[in-house]
Short mmCIF file of C-alpha atoms in Angstrom, two decimals:
data_model
loop_
_atom_site.label_atom_id
_atom_site.label_comp_id
_atom_site.label_asym_id
_atom_site.label_seq_id
_atom_site.Cartn_x
_atom_site.Cartn_y
_atom_site.Cartn_z
CA MET O 1 -5.88 -7.40 25.84
CA THR O 2 -5.75 -3.57 26.32
CA LEU O 3 -2.68 -2.02 25.31
CA PRO O 4 -1.24 0.60 27.58
CA SER O 5 -1.35 4.18 25.94
CA GLY O 6 -0.48 7.68 27.29
CA PRO O 7 -2.62 10.71 27.27
CA ALA O 8 -3.41 11.90 23.66
CA PRO O 9 -1.98 15.51 22.44
CA PRO O 10 -4.59 17.97 21.69
CA ALA O 11 -5.45 18.68 18.20
CA HIS O 12 -4.01 22.19 17.75
CA ASP O 13 -5.01 22.40 14.00
CA GLU O 14 -7.79 24.97 13.30
CA GLN O 15 -10.90 24.19 11.24
CA THR O 16 -11.05 25.74 8.06
CA PRO O 17 -14.26 25.42 6.34
CA SER O 18 -14.30 25.23 2.55
CA ALA O 19 -15.65 28.20 0.58
CA LYS O 20 -16.99 25.58 -2.19
CA GLU O 21 -19.98 23.72 -2.06
CA ALA O 22 -19.96 20.14 -2.88
CA ALA O 23 -20.73 19.35 -6.38
CA GLY O 24 -24.36 18.85 -6.83
CA THR O 25 -25.27 18.61 -3.21
CA GLY O 26 -25.19 21.97 -1.63
CA ARG O 27 -23.60 20.68 1.41
CA PRO O 28 -20.28 22.43 2.59
CA VAL O 29 -17.36 20.38 2.88
CA ILE O 30 -15.28 20.76 6.17
CA ARG O 31 -11.83 19.56 5.79
CA ALA O 32 -9.34 19.08 8.60
CA PRO O 33 -5.53 19.13 8.16
CA ALA O 34 -3.31 16.23 9.24
CA VAL O 35 -2.27 16.38 12.44
CA SER O 36 1.29 15.85 13.90
CA PRO O 37 2.18 12.12 14.41
CA LEU O 38 1.71 10.51 17.95
CA PRO O 39 4.06 9.46 20.45
CA HIS O 40 4.03 5.87 21.21
CA ASP O 41 4.18 5.88 25.18
CA GLY O 42 5.15 2.42 26.72
CA TRP O 43 6.32 0.94 23.66
CA GLY O 44 9.77 -0.25 22.63
CA ALA O 45 11.34 -1.59 19.31
CA ARG O 46 9.48 -1.98 16.05
CA SER O 47 8.70 -5.30 14.23
CA PRO O 48 10.91 -6.16 11.29
CA ARG O 49 9.17 -6.05 7.90
CA LEU O 50 8.24 -9.45 6.74
CA TRP O 51 9.77 -10.02 3.30
CA SER O 52 7.13 -11.71 0.62
CA ALA O 53 8.23 -15.18 -0.55
CA ARG O 54 6.73 -13.89 -4.37
CA ARG O 55 6.30 -17.55 -5.25
CA ILE O 56 4.21 -16.73 -8.33
CA PRO O 57 6.88 -14.33 -9.89
CA ALA O 58 9.58 -17.02 -9.08
CA ALA O 59 7.60 -19.75 -10.38
CA LEU O 60 6.91 -18.01 -13.79
CA VAL O 61 10.65 -17.18 -14.04
CA ALA O 62 11.43 -20.96 -13.33
CA LEU O 63 8.87 -21.94 -15.95
CA VAL O 64 9.72 -19.72 -18.63
CA THR O 65 13.56 -20.52 -18.13
CA LEU O 66 12.84 -24.33 -17.87
CA CYS O 67 10.67 -24.34 -21.23
CA ALA O 68 13.43 -22.13 -23.07
CA ALA O 69 16.34 -24.23 -21.68
CA GLY O 70 14.49 -27.60 -22.47
CA VAL O 71 13.67 -26.64 -25.88
CA LEU O 72 17.06 -25.22 -26.92
CA LEU O 73 19.13 -28.51 -25.25
CA TYR O 74 16.42 -30.90 -27.37
CA ASP O 75 17.51 -28.83 -30.63
CA VAL O 76 21.30 -29.02 -29.81
CA ILE O 77 21.07 -32.66 -28.87
CA ALA O 78 19.23 -33.60 -32.14
CA VAL O 79 21.71 -31.70 -33.95
CA ARG O 80 24.52 -33.64 -32.29
CA ALA O 81 22.60 -36.84 -33.24
CA GLY O 82 23.02 -35.85 -36.87
CA HIS O 83 19.57 -34.43 -37.59
CA ARG O 84 18.82 -31.07 -38.97
CA ALA O 85 18.57 -27.98 -36.75
CA GLY O 86 15.18 -26.85 -35.69
CA ALA O 87 13.32 -24.41 -38.25
CA TRP O 88 12.81 -21.82 -35.30
CA ARG O 89 16.60 -21.90 -34.57
CA ILE O 90 17.37 -21.41 -38.18
CA ARG O 91 15.21 -18.67 -38.72
CA LEU O 92 16.09 -17.08 -35.42
CA ALA O 93 19.90 -16.71 -36.34
CA ASP O 94 19.14 -15.47 -39.78
CA GLU O 95 17.09 -12.81 -38.25
CA LEU O 96 19.78 -12.08 -35.57
CA ALA O 97 22.25 -11.98 -38.64
CA THR O 98 20.39 -9.71 -40.95
CA ARG O 99 18.26 -7.18 -39.13
CA PRO O 100 20.25 -3.74 -38.34
CA VAL O 101 20.65 -2.76 -34.68
CA ASP O 102 18.16 -0.05 -34.96
CA ASP O 103 15.05 -2.26 -36.36
CA PRO O 104 12.15 -1.23 -34.27
CA TRP O 105 11.20 -5.07 -33.46
CA LEU O 106 14.80 -5.54 -31.71
CA LEU O 107 14.46 -2.29 -30.15
CA ILE O 108 10.88 -3.25 -28.65
CA ALA O 109 12.57 -6.57 -27.76
CA ALA O 110 15.31 -5.02 -25.72
CA ALA O 111 12.87 -2.44 -24.15
CA VAL O 112 10.91 -5.58 -23.11
CA ALA O 113 13.57 -7.46 -21.95
CA VAL O 114 15.06 -4.36 -19.73
CA ILE O 115 11.70 -3.79 -18.26
CA LEU O 116 11.23 -7.38 -17.02
CA GLY O 117 14.73 -7.18 -15.59
CA LEU O 118 14.12 -4.15 -13.86
CA TRP O 119 10.75 -5.55 -12.53
CA LEU O 120 12.60 -8.88 -11.09
CA LEU O 121 15.27 -6.47 -9.55
CA ILE O 122 12.75 -4.13 -7.97
CA LEU O 123 11.03 -7.97 -6.37
CA ALA O 124 14.30 -8.88 -5.30
CA LEU O 125 15.48 -5.88 -3.41
CA THR O 126 12.25 -4.79 -2.00
CA PRO O 127 10.44 -6.57 0.95
CA GLY O 128 7.01 -6.45 -0.54
CA LEU O 129 3.59 -7.34 1.93
CA ARG O 130 2.64 -3.52 1.73
CA ARG O 131 -0.82 -4.52 3.31
CA LEU O 132 1.04 -5.61 6.63
CA LEU O 133 1.72 -2.59 8.89
CA PRO O 134 4.67 -3.47 11.37
CA LEU O 135 3.87 -3.01 15.21
CA ARG O 136 5.91 -2.01 18.01
CA ALA O 137 6.45 -4.70 20.87
CA PRO O 138 5.95 -3.61 24.70
CA ASP O 139 8.90 -2.38 26.36
CA GLY O 140 10.85 -5.40 27.90
CA CYS O 141 9.65 -7.51 25.08
CA PRO O 142 12.28 -6.90 21.95
CA ASP O 143 11.86 -10.25 20.54
CA MET O 144 8.19 -10.01 19.88
CA GLY O 145 7.09 -9.43 16.46
CA ALA O 146 3.70 -8.37 15.50
CA TRP O 147 1.87 -7.05 12.20
CA LEU O 148 -1.37 -5.66 11.41
CA ASP O 149 -3.51 -5.91 8.16
CA ARG O 150 -4.34 -2.35 6.87
CA LYS O 151 -7.98 -3.60 6.36
CA GLY O 152 -8.15 -4.51 9.69
CA ALA O 153 -6.60 -1.28 10.99
CA ALA O 154 -9.26 0.64 8.89
CA LEU O 155 -12.24 -1.50 10.41
CA VAL O 156 -11.03 -0.64 13.96
CA LEU O 157 -10.64 2.97 13.10
CA ARG O 158 -14.17 3.07 11.27
CA ASP O 159 -15.73 1.80 14.85
CA ALA O 160 -13.94 4.30 16.58
CA ALA O 161 -15.23 6.98 14.14
CA MET O 162 -18.94 5.81 14.42
CA ARG O 163 -18.68 5.68 18.19
CA VAL O 164 -18.33 9.71 18.40
CA PRO O 165 -21.90 11.57 18.71
CA GLY O 166 -23.12 13.20 15.64
CA ILE O 167 -21.44 11.00 13.11
CA SER O 168 -23.77 9.02 10.72
CA GLY O 169 -21.56 7.28 8.61
CA ALA O 170 -17.68 7.05 8.12
CA ARG O 171 -14.88 5.82 5.83
CA VAL O 172 -11.40 4.99 6.67
CA ARG O 173 -8.76 4.17 4.40
CA VAL O 174 -5.24 3.53 6.12
CA GLY O 175 -1.61 3.87 4.13
CA ARG O 176 1.49 3.00 5.32
CA ARG O 177 2.32 6.75 6.49
CA ARG O 178 -1.11 8.43 6.42
CA VAL O 179 -4.68 7.69 7.95
CA THR O 180 -7.40 9.52 6.15
CA ALA O 181 -10.85 9.63 7.42
CA ARG O 182 -14.53 10.56 5.82
CA ALA O 183 -17.39 11.32 8.01
CA ASP O 184 -20.93 12.46 7.41
CA VAL O 185 -22.12 14.74 10.30
CA ARG O 186 -26.10 14.72 10.95
CA PHE O 187 -26.18 16.72 14.11
CA ARG O 188 -24.05 18.75 16.25
CA ASP O 189 -21.58 21.71 15.45
CA PRO O 190 -19.06 20.32 12.96
CA ALA O 191 -16.19 21.75 14.50
CA THR O 192 -17.11 19.99 18.02
CA VAL O 193 -17.60 17.04 16.20
CA ARG O 194 -14.38 17.29 14.31
CA ASP O 195 -12.34 17.55 17.45
CA ASP O 196 -14.17 14.47 19.13
CA LEU O 197 -13.23 12.69 16.05
CA THR O 198 -9.67 13.66 15.95
CA GLN O 199 -9.25 12.84 19.69
CA ALA O 200 -10.98 9.30 19.08
CA LEU O 201 -8.92 8.48 16.06
CA GLN O 202 -5.58 9.60 17.92
CA ASP O 203 -6.42 7.22 20.90
CA GLN O 204 -6.92 4.40 18.62
CA CYS O 205 -4.01 5.08 16.54
CA ARG O 206 -1.81 4.99 19.81
CA GLN O 207 -3.35 1.91 20.71
CA LEU O 208 -2.81 -0.01 17.28
CA ALA O 209 1.02 0.98 18.24
CA VAL O 210 2.22 0.76 14.78
CA ALA O 211 5.73 1.05 14.34
CA HIS O 212 5.26 4.36 11.93
CA THR O 213 2.82 6.58 13.27
CA PRO O 214 0.39 7.56 10.36
CA ARG O 215 -0.43 11.23 9.98
CA LEU O 216 -4.09 11.91 10.48
CA THR O 217 -6.37 13.52 7.81
CA ILE O 218 -10.22 14.27 8.58
CA ARG O 219 -12.71 15.38 6.15
CA LEU O 220 -16.19 15.70 7.21
CA ARG O 221 -19.56 16.40 5.22
CA HIS O 222 -22.01 18.31 7.03
CA HIS O 223 -25.68 17.28 6.15
CA THR O 224 -27.97 20.29 6.49
CA ARG O 225 -30.98 18.42 5.64
#
């Protein structure tokens, strides 16, 4: 299904060829600065961020807590039944009673506990699933939600770049806020290829209809032989 798209704004950044040569190749590298974000014509509310279930961290925390509580409960029950306390609990109580507060091992254990606690708090308060980009729903469909994998978006943009005449190879990296395209130019004027590539990627970014329009950065490598 073809997504509606409006006319792409003209690329108003100027080409600034690099004065340095690519290391070991002798070929100039042409860089295009980031262009301004694109409007989403015909698109309405953004899809909400998906929250990761984080099953692995939750399972690890539950397993460690269960094991520690089980061992401690078993030892307490054994003591109540008239048996001797476990050697590990006696030694742990002695160490905590005799070691000073500024002992290096106590400081290391406290630092590890703080780091683990902060990590768990970050996992609890952040949505995760950064590889998924929320999309915008068409006007009139506020209840529709859609998400796009960043690798899939990179493949779509790479195909759009390879359709530009003069480009022999392209690599596209899609971030949450920025799209970086690197392309090899075999023929045609690099400035013209850069303008065509910018236009093609702008049109494709608009058709993807991501919630946060990414900024576009293009780096061209001109093969002179």
